């Protein structure tokens, strides 16, 4: 089954969102076969198109990862005629996703109430910091700020993460909500408005930490968590390699203690360093006694929860070899030989093959096609282009020569 022939292939999604949350949410629909159209401004488009590292011309790591299987139209939504053409697109669409600050879509005349009047089946998803009705959403906030406000950052020693956890939780929730709304529409025939609060999404991801805080009489510090413990920690080998031990169950930990000749530490597997410093030291010394290769050979016939800590190079080689449905190399016309992650939603009736993925469209690459689908002729398109109301894919100007255009905020 190709992407053009799935239960989702009849759906059209207009995605105004920027950054990660909306990109992840709509990627699921695009990979499942929906027509996802990134609606971008006529300046730089999605800011992340040009985020380092980039190959120029709006081909960044971000757009290669989250823009795949998506089209692009470039519209100046400050132009009233262009807004009218967008409304014609919205009338035929199934889903709209946007991440403007609250109030912007109403000012532009493309808010949910307006679109719902012309398309009662529309599913309209707004993503903002604290929700559409919270005044905090009108102030500038990013992932790290909300991690800080939630209390998570203090539990994590104030450490930043290479993954944007608040953004990712929001992308997951928005994606789930879109699928739920599509199902509800099948039952009721009506669309719906989805108000996604990024902060609420991340608080949901913190449910175990918050419950722990409650059960622990208002205490939740990094050193107070169960891990790292003696049996659940990362240890260095003789040659500087690392092993990740994850033996929280006694059925793994106790045989391991016997196998390394230290049965006396069996009772300390779930103890933290401050509770069992000598046991920690014992395991550190044992793991340090052999190089990584010898440990891996030693583990071959044993059923312990122990894994080598791969470098990213090693992980890519292993995953593309052992799990090509999860990570594979593909050749895209403009960007070349690149990695693509597979969709983890393994549905037997909707197979998703990384080899079938399409490269993200250039900024405005599909503007003319989708305007024509709602009635615009060549003369109108040429005029709107000349007036700066739209951009087409052949408008690509080298970034160093491009005059910046302020995006709508």
Short mmCIF file of N, CA, C and O in Angstrom, two decimals, residues 160-273:
data_model
loop_
_atom_site.label_atom_id
_atom_site.label_comp_id
_atom_site.label_asym_id
_atom_site.label_seq_id
_atom_site.Cartn_x
_atom_site.Cartn_y
_atom_site.Cartn_z
N UNK A 160 20.27 21.09 30.75
CA UNK A 160 19.53 21.14 29.51
C UNK A 160 19.63 19.79 28.80
O UNK A 160 20.53 19.00 29.07
N UNK A 161 18.70 19.54 27.90
CA UNK A 161 18.65 18.27 27.18
C UNK A 161 18.80 18.52 25.68
O UNK A 161 18.31 19.53 25.17
N UNK A 162 19.48 17.61 24.96
CA UNK A 162 19.55 17.77 23.50
C UNK A 162 18.21 17.56 22.82
O UNK A 162 18.05 17.91 21.65
N UNK A 163 17.25 16.99 23.53
CA UNK A 163 15.89 16.89 23.04
C UNK A 163 15.02 17.92 23.75
O UNK A 163 15.15 18.11 24.96
N UNK A 164 14.15 18.57 23.00
CA UNK A 164 13.27 19.59 23.58
C UNK A 164 12.02 18.88 24.13
O UNK A 164 11.06 18.63 23.41
N UNK A 165 12.07 18.58 25.42
CA UNK A 165 11.07 17.69 26.01
C UNK A 165 9.66 18.28 26.01
O UNK A 165 8.68 17.58 25.78
N UNK A 166 9.55 19.56 26.28
CA UNK A 166 8.23 20.20 26.29
C UNK A 166 7.65 20.23 24.87
O UNK A 166 6.47 19.95 24.67
N UNK A 167 8.48 20.54 23.90
CA UNK A 167 8.03 20.54 22.51
C UNK A 167 7.57 19.14 22.09
O UNK A 167 6.55 18.98 21.41
N UNK A 168 8.35 18.13 22.48
CA UNK A 168 8.02 16.77 22.07
C UNK A 168 6.73 16.29 22.72
O UNK A 168 5.91 15.62 22.08
N UNK A 169 6.54 16.61 23.99
CA UNK A 169 5.30 16.21 24.65
C UNK A 169 4.11 16.90 23.97
O UNK A 169 3.05 16.29 23.78
N UNK A 170 4.30 18.15 23.56
CA UNK A 170 3.21 18.87 22.89
C UNK A 170 2.91 18.28 21.53
O UNK A 170 1.75 18.19 21.12
N UNK A 171 3.95 17.89 20.79
CA UNK A 171 3.74 17.24 19.50
C UNK A 171 2.99 15.94 19.65
O UNK A 171 2.10 15.62 18.85
N UNK A 172 3.33 15.16 20.68
CA UNK A 172 2.63 13.90 20.92
C UNK A 172 1.16 14.14 21.24
O UNK A 172 0.26 13.50 20.66
N UNK A 173 0.90 15.09 22.13
CA UNK A 173 -0.48 15.35 22.54
C UNK A 173 -1.29 15.90 21.37
O UNK A 173 -2.43 15.49 21.13
N UNK A 174 -0.72 16.84 20.62
CA UNK A 174 -1.45 17.41 19.48
C UNK A 174 -1.75 16.32 18.46
O UNK A 174 -2.86 16.27 17.90
N UNK A 175 -0.80 15.43 18.22
CA UNK A 175 -1.04 14.33 17.29
C UNK A 175 -2.14 13.41 17.76
O UNK A 175 -3.01 13.00 16.97
N UNK A 176 -2.12 13.08 19.03
CA UNK A 176 -3.18 12.23 19.60
C UNK A 176 -4.54 12.92 19.49
O UNK A 176 -5.54 12.29 19.14
N UNK A 177 -4.56 14.22 19.79
CA UNK A 177 -5.82 14.96 19.75
C UNK A 177 -6.37 15.02 18.32
O UNK A 177 -7.59 14.91 18.12
N UNK A 178 -5.50 15.20 17.34
CA UNK A 178 -5.95 15.23 15.95
C UNK A 178 -6.58 13.90 15.55
O UNK A 178 -7.63 13.87 14.90
N UNK A 179 -5.95 12.80 15.93
CA UNK A 179 -6.50 11.49 15.58
C UNK A 179 -7.83 11.26 16.31
O UNK A 179 -8.78 10.73 15.73
N UNK A 180 -7.90 11.69 17.58
CA UNK A 180 -9.15 11.55 18.32
C UNK A 180 -10.26 12.40 17.68
O UNK A 180 -11.41 11.96 17.56
N UNK A 181 -9.91 13.61 17.26
CA UNK A 181 -10.90 14.49 16.64
C UNK A 181 -11.37 13.94 15.29
O UNK A 181 -12.55 14.07 14.94
N UNK A 182 -10.47 13.33 14.54
CA UNK A 182 -10.86 12.73 13.26
C UNK A 182 -11.84 11.57 13.50
O UNK A 182 -12.81 11.40 12.76
N UNK A 183 -11.58 10.78 14.53
CA UNK A 183 -12.50 9.69 14.86
C UNK A 183 -13.86 10.24 15.30
O UNK A 183 -14.91 9.76 14.86
N UNK A 184 -13.83 11.28 16.14
CA UNK A 184 -15.08 11.87 16.62
C UNK A 184 -15.88 12.43 15.45
O UNK A 184 -17.12 12.34 15.42
N UNK A 185 -15.19 13.01 14.47
CA UNK A 185 -15.90 13.56 13.32
C UNK A 185 -16.58 12.46 12.51
O UNK A 185 -17.66 12.67 11.94
N UNK A 186 -15.98 11.28 12.47
CA UNK A 186 -16.61 10.16 11.78
C UNK A 186 -17.93 9.78 12.46
O UNK A 186 -18.86 9.32 11.81
N UNK A 187 -17.99 9.99 13.78
CA UNK A 187 -19.19 9.63 14.53
C UNK A 187 -20.25 10.73 14.51
O UNK A 187 -21.45 10.45 14.49
N UNK A 188 -19.81 12.00 14.50
CA UNK A 188 -20.75 13.12 14.64
C UNK A 188 -20.94 13.94 13.36
O UNK A 188 -21.92 14.68 13.24
N UNK A 189 -19.97 13.84 12.45
CA UNK A 189 -20.03 14.66 11.25
C UNK A 189 -19.57 16.09 11.47
O UNK A 189 -19.60 16.90 10.54
N UNK A 190 -19.14 16.41 12.68
CA UNK A 190 -18.75 17.78 13.02
C UNK A 190 -17.26 17.86 13.34
O UNK A 190 -16.67 16.93 13.89
N UNK A 191 -16.68 19.00 13.01
CA UNK A 191 -15.31 19.26 13.38
C UNK A 191 -15.20 19.70 14.84
O UNK A 191 -16.19 19.67 15.59
N UNK A 192 -14.01 20.15 15.23
CA UNK A 192 -13.82 20.57 16.61
C UNK A 192 -12.63 21.50 16.72
O UNK A 192 -11.82 21.61 15.80
N UNK A 193 -12.54 22.18 17.84
CA UNK A 193 -11.40 23.05 18.13
C UNK A 193 -10.54 22.38 19.19
O UNK A 193 -11.04 21.93 20.23
N UNK A 194 -9.25 22.29 18.94
CA UNK A 194 -8.30 21.69 19.87
C UNK A 194 -7.39 22.78 20.40
O UNK A 194 -6.66 23.43 19.63
N UNK A 195 -7.42 23.00 21.69
CA UNK A 195 -6.60 24.02 22.34
C UNK A 195 -5.45 23.30 23.06
O UNK A 195 -5.66 22.71 24.12
N UNK A 196 -4.26 23.33 22.49
CA UNK A 196 -3.12 22.60 23.05
C UNK A 196 -2.22 23.53 23.83
O UNK A 196 -1.60 24.44 23.27
N UNK A 197 -2.16 23.31 25.14
CA UNK A 197 -1.26 24.05 26.01
C UNK A 197 0.03 23.26 26.15
O UNK A 197 0.05 22.15 26.68
N UNK A 198 1.13 23.82 25.68
CA UNK A 198 2.42 23.14 25.78
C UNK A 198 2.79 22.87 27.22
O UNK A 198 3.33 21.81 27.56
N UNK A 199 2.51 23.83 28.08
CA UNK A 199 2.83 23.65 29.50
C UNK A 199 2.04 22.49 30.09
O UNK A 199 2.59 21.63 30.79
N UNK A 200 0.75 22.41 29.78
CA UNK A 200 -0.07 21.31 30.29
C UNK A 200 0.43 19.97 29.77
O UNK A 200 0.41 18.97 30.49
N UNK A 201 0.89 19.95 28.52
CA UNK A 201 1.40 18.70 27.95
C UNK A 201 2.62 18.22 28.72
O UNK A 201 2.75 17.02 29.02
N UNK A 202 3.50 19.15 29.06
CA UNK A 202 4.71 18.74 29.77
C UNK A 202 4.41 18.38 31.22
O UNK A 202 5.04 17.47 31.78
N UNK A 203 3.47 19.07 31.83
CA UNK A 203 3.06 18.69 33.19
C UNK A 203 2.52 17.26 33.18
O UNK A 203 2.77 16.47 34.09
N UNK A 204 1.80 16.90 32.11
CA UNK A 204 1.30 15.51 31.99
C UNK A 204 2.48 14.54 31.95
O UNK A 204 2.44 13.49 32.59
N UNK A 205 3.52 14.89 31.21
CA UNK A 205 4.71 14.03 31.17
C UNK A 205 5.39 13.95 32.53
O UNK A 205 6.15 13.01 32.79
N UNK A 206 5.13 14.91 33.40
CA UNK A 206 5.73 14.92 34.73
C UNK A 206 4.87 14.19 35.77
O UNK A 206 5.13 14.31 36.96
N UNK A 207 3.88 13.44 35.32
CA UNK A 207 2.92 12.86 36.27
C UNK A 207 3.58 12.00 37.33
O UNK A 207 3.20 12.06 38.51
N UNK A 208 4.58 11.20 36.97
CA UNK A 208 5.24 10.35 37.97
C UNK A 208 6.04 11.19 38.96
O UNK A 208 6.03 10.90 40.17
N UNK A 209 6.70 12.23 38.47
CA UNK A 209 7.45 13.08 39.39
C UNK A 209 6.52 13.82 40.34
O UNK A 209 6.81 13.96 41.54
N UNK A 210 5.39 14.30 39.83
CA UNK A 210 4.46 15.03 40.69
C UNK A 210 3.79 14.11 41.71
O UNK A 210 3.57 14.49 42.87
N UNK A 211 3.46 12.90 41.28
CA UNK A 211 2.89 11.94 42.22
C UNK A 211 3.92 11.56 43.28
O UNK A 211 3.59 11.42 44.46
N UNK A 212 5.18 11.41 42.85
CA UNK A 212 6.25 11.10 43.80
C UNK A 212 6.38 12.23 44.83
O UNK A 212 6.54 11.98 46.03
N UNK A 213 6.36 13.46 44.35
CA UNK A 213 6.46 14.61 45.25
C UNK A 213 5.36 14.55 46.29
O UNK A 213 5.59 14.81 47.48
N UNK A 214 4.14 14.20 45.87
CA UNK A 214 3.01 14.12 46.79
C UNK A 214 3.21 13.02 47.83
O UNK A 214 3.03 13.24 49.02
N UNK A 215 3.61 11.84 47.35
CA UNK A 215 3.78 10.71 48.25
C UNK A 215 4.98 10.88 49.17
O UNK A 215 5.08 10.21 50.21
N UNK A 216 5.92 11.76 48.78
CA UNK A 216 7.14 11.94 49.56
C UNK A 216 7.08 13.21 50.40
O UNK A 216 8.10 13.80 50.72
N UNK A 217 5.83 13.60 50.75
CA UNK A 217 5.62 14.74 51.65
C UNK A 217 6.26 16.03 51.15
O UNK A 217 6.90 16.78 51.90
N UNK A 218 6.08 16.30 49.84
CA UNK A 218 6.55 17.56 49.30
C UNK A 218 8.02 17.63 49.00
O UNK A 218 8.59 18.73 48.93
N UNK A 219 8.65 16.48 48.80
CA UNK A 219 10.07 16.45 48.45
C UNK A 219 10.25 15.72 47.13
O UNK A 219 9.69 14.64 46.93
N UNK A 220 11.02 16.30 46.22
CA UNK A 220 11.36 15.62 44.98
C UNK A 220 12.63 16.26 44.44
O UNK A 220 12.59 17.23 43.70
N UNK A 221 13.77 15.71 44.86
CA UNK A 221 15.06 16.21 44.43
C UNK A 221 15.76 15.14 43.60
O UNK A 221 15.43 13.97 43.68
N UNK A 222 16.72 15.57 42.81
CA UNK A 222 17.43 14.61 41.97
C UNK A 222 18.07 13.50 42.80
O UNK A 222 17.96 12.31 42.46
N UNK A 223 18.71 13.85 43.88
CA UNK A 223 19.38 12.84 44.70
C UNK A 223 18.41 11.96 45.46
O UNK A 223 18.81 10.95 46.04
N UNK A 224 17.14 12.34 45.47
CA UNK A 224 16.13 11.57 46.19
C UNK A 224 15.44 10.54 45.30
O UNK A 224 14.68 9.70 45.78
N UNK A 225 15.70 10.57 43.99
CA UNK A 225 15.07 9.61 43.08
C UNK A 225 15.68 8.22 43.25
O UNK A 225 16.78 8.06 43.79
N UNK A 226 14.97 7.22 42.75
CA UNK A 226 15.44 5.85 42.89
C UNK A 226 16.76 5.62 42.17
O UNK A 226 17.57 4.79 42.58
N UNK A 227 16.98 6.36 41.10
CA UNK A 227 18.13 6.08 40.25
C UNK A 227 18.96 7.35 40.07
O UNK A 227 18.41 8.45 40.08
N UNK A 228 20.26 7.21 39.88
CA UNK A 228 20.98 5.96 39.72
C UNK A 228 21.15 5.20 41.03
O UNK A 228 21.40 5.80 42.07
N UNK A 229 21.02 3.88 40.91
CA UNK A 229 21.27 2.98 42.04
C UNK A 229 22.39 2.03 41.63
O UNK A 229 22.87 2.07 40.50
N UNK A 230 22.80 1.19 42.54
CA UNK A 230 23.90 0.27 42.25
C UNK A 230 23.62 -0.57 41.01
O UNK A 230 24.50 -0.78 40.17
N UNK A 231 22.39 -1.04 40.87
CA UNK A 231 22.04 -1.93 39.76
C UNK A 231 21.50 -1.19 38.55
O UNK A 231 21.23 -1.83 37.52
N UNK A 232 21.35 0.12 38.65
CA UNK A 232 20.76 0.90 37.56
C UNK A 232 21.61 2.15 37.37
O UNK A 232 21.33 3.21 37.90
N UNK A 233 22.68 1.98 36.59
CA UNK A 233 23.66 3.05 36.50
C UNK A 233 24.56 2.80 35.28
O UNK A 233 24.50 1.74 34.66
N UNK A 234 25.38 3.77 34.97
CA UNK A 234 26.35 3.64 33.88
C UNK A 234 27.74 3.55 34.49
O UNK A 234 28.12 4.37 35.32
N UNK A 235 28.49 2.54 34.04
CA UNK A 235 29.82 2.29 34.57
C UNK A 235 30.85 2.26 33.45
O UNK A 235 30.56 1.84 32.33
N UNK A 236 32.07 2.69 33.77
CA UNK A 236 33.15 2.77 32.77
C UNK A 236 33.99 1.50 32.78
O UNK A 236 34.29 0.93 33.84
N UNK A 237 34.36 1.05 31.58
CA UNK A 237 35.19 -0.15 31.43
C UNK A 237 36.67 0.25 31.44
O UNK A 237 37.02 1.44 31.49
N UNK A 238 37.55 -0.75 31.34
CA UNK A 238 38.99 -0.51 31.45
C UNK A 238 39.52 0.39 30.34
O UNK A 238 40.50 1.13 30.54
N UNK A 239 38.91 0.33 29.17
CA UNK A 239 39.40 1.10 28.03
C UNK A 239 38.60 2.37 27.76
O UNK A 239 38.67 2.95 26.68
N UNK A 240 37.82 2.80 28.74
CA UNK A 240 37.06 4.03 28.59
C UNK A 240 35.70 3.87 27.98
O UNK A 240 34.98 4.85 27.79
N UNK A 241 35.31 2.63 27.65
CA UNK A 241 33.96 2.37 27.18
C UNK A 241 32.98 2.45 28.34
O UNK A 241 33.38 2.65 29.49
N UNK A 242 31.71 2.29 28.04
CA UNK A 242 30.70 2.38 29.10
C UNK A 242 29.66 1.28 28.94
O UNK A 242 29.28 0.92 27.82
N UNK A 243 29.20 0.77 30.08
CA UNK A 243 28.11 -0.20 30.13
C UNK A 243 26.96 0.40 30.93
O UNK A 243 27.17 1.00 31.98
N UNK A 244 25.75 0.25 30.42
CA UNK A 244 24.55 0.70 31.12
C UNK A 244 23.90 -0.50 31.77
O UNK A 244 23.45 -1.43 31.08
N UNK A 245 23.87 -0.51 33.10
CA UNK A 245 23.22 -1.59 33.85
C UNK A 245 21.80 -1.15 34.18
O UNK A 245 21.60 -0.04 34.68
N UNK A 246 20.83 -2.00 33.91
CA UNK A 246 19.43 -1.67 34.17
C UNK A 246 18.72 -2.79 34.90
O UNK A 246 17.60 -3.14 34.52
N UNK A 247 19.34 -3.32 35.93
CA UNK A 247 18.80 -4.51 36.59
C UNK A 247 18.00 -4.15 37.83
O UNK A 247 18.45 -4.33 38.96
N UNK A 248 16.78 -3.67 37.62
CA UNK A 248 15.95 -3.31 38.76
C UNK A 248 15.31 -4.54 39.39
O UNK A 248 14.92 -4.50 40.57
N UNK A 249 15.20 -5.64 38.66
CA UNK A 249 14.59 -6.85 39.21
C UNK A 249 15.67 -7.76 39.79
O UNK A 249 16.74 -7.94 39.21
N UNK A 250 15.35 -8.37 40.91
CA UNK A 250 16.32 -9.25 41.58
C UNK A 250 16.67 -10.46 40.73
O UNK A 250 17.77 -11.01 40.85
N UNK A 251 15.75 -10.88 39.85
CA UNK A 251 16.03 -12.06 39.02
C UNK A 251 17.17 -11.81 38.03
O UNK A 251 17.75 -12.77 37.51
N UNK A 252 17.50 -10.55 37.79
CA UNK A 252 18.66 -10.22 36.96
C UNK A 252 19.86 -9.84 37.83
O UNK A 252 20.98 -10.28 37.60
N UNK A 253 19.60 -9.02 38.84
CA UNK A 253 20.67 -8.47 39.66
C UNK A 253 21.38 -9.55 40.47
O UNK A 253 22.62 -9.60 40.51
N UNK A 254 20.64 -10.42 41.11
CA UNK A 254 21.28 -11.41 41.98
C UNK A 254 22.16 -12.39 41.21
O UNK A 254 23.29 -12.67 41.64
N UNK A 255 21.71 -12.94 40.07
CA UNK A 255 22.63 -13.79 39.29
C UNK A 255 23.85 -13.02 38.79
O UNK A 255 24.94 -13.59 38.68
N UNK A 256 23.70 -11.74 38.52
CA UNK A 256 24.83 -10.93 38.10
C UNK A 256 25.85 -10.83 39.24
O UNK A 256 27.07 -10.97 39.01
N UNK A 257 25.35 -10.60 40.45
CA UNK A 257 26.26 -10.52 41.60
C UNK A 257 27.02 -11.83 41.78
O UNK A 257 28.24 -11.82 42.07
N UNK A 258 26.35 -12.95 41.60
CA UNK A 258 27.02 -14.25 41.68
C UNK A 258 28.06 -14.39 40.56
O UNK A 258 29.18 -14.86 40.79
N UNK A 259 27.68 -13.96 39.37
CA UNK A 259 28.56 -14.13 38.20
C UNK A 259 29.84 -13.31 38.33
O UNK A 259 30.89 -13.72 37.81
N UNK A 260 29.79 -12.16 39.00
CA UNK A 260 30.99 -11.34 39.15
C UNK A 260 31.72 -11.65 40.45
O UNK A 260 32.74 -11.02 40.76
N UNK A 261 31.20 -12.64 41.20
CA UNK A 261 31.87 -13.07 42.42
C UNK A 261 31.65 -12.18 43.62
O UNK A 261 32.47 -12.16 44.54
N UNK A 262 30.52 -11.48 43.67
CA UNK A 262 30.24 -10.60 44.81
C UNK A 262 28.80 -10.79 45.29
O UNK A 262 27.98 -9.86 45.23
N UNK A 263 28.49 -11.96 45.82
CA UNK A 263 27.12 -12.19 46.31
C UNK A 263 26.75 -11.30 47.49
O UNK A 263 25.58 -11.11 47.78
N UNK A 264 27.76 -10.72 48.13
CA UNK A 264 27.49 -9.92 49.33
C UNK A 264 26.76 -8.62 49.01
O UNK A 264 26.22 -7.97 49.91
N UNK A 265 26.70 -8.20 47.75
CA UNK A 265 26.05 -6.93 47.41
C UNK A 265 24.64 -7.16 46.85
O UNK A 265 24.01 -6.21 46.37
N UNK A 266 24.12 -8.38 46.92
CA UNK A 266 22.80 -8.66 46.36
C UNK A 266 21.70 -7.77 46.93
O UNK A 266 20.76 -7.39 46.24
N UNK A 267 21.81 -7.43 48.19
CA UNK A 267 20.76 -6.65 48.82
C UNK A 267 20.84 -5.16 48.55
O UNK A 267 19.98 -4.39 49.01
N UNK A 268 21.86 -4.73 47.79
CA UNK A 268 22.09 -3.29 47.59
C UNK A 268 21.77 -2.81 46.17
O UNK A 268 22.13 -1.69 45.81
N UNK A 269 21.10 -3.64 45.39
CA UNK A 269 20.86 -3.29 44.00
C UNK A 269 20.09 -2.00 43.80
O UNK A 269 20.40 -1.21 42.91
N UNK A 270 19.09 -1.75 44.64
CA UNK A 270 18.26 -0.56 44.48
C UNK A 270 18.67 0.56 45.43
O UNK A 270 17.96 1.56 45.56
N UNK A 271 19.81 0.40 46.06
CA UNK A 271 20.30 1.46 46.95
C UNK A 271 21.11 2.48 46.15
O UNK A 271 21.80 2.15 45.20
N UNK A 272 20.97 3.73 46.58
CA UNK A 272 21.71 4.80 45.91
C UNK A 272 23.11 4.93 46.51
O UNK A 272 23.42 4.31 47.53
N UNK A 273 23.95 5.71 45.86
CA UNK A 273 25.35 5.77 46.27
C UNK A 273 25.51 6.14 47.73
O UNK A 273 26.33 5.55 48.45
#
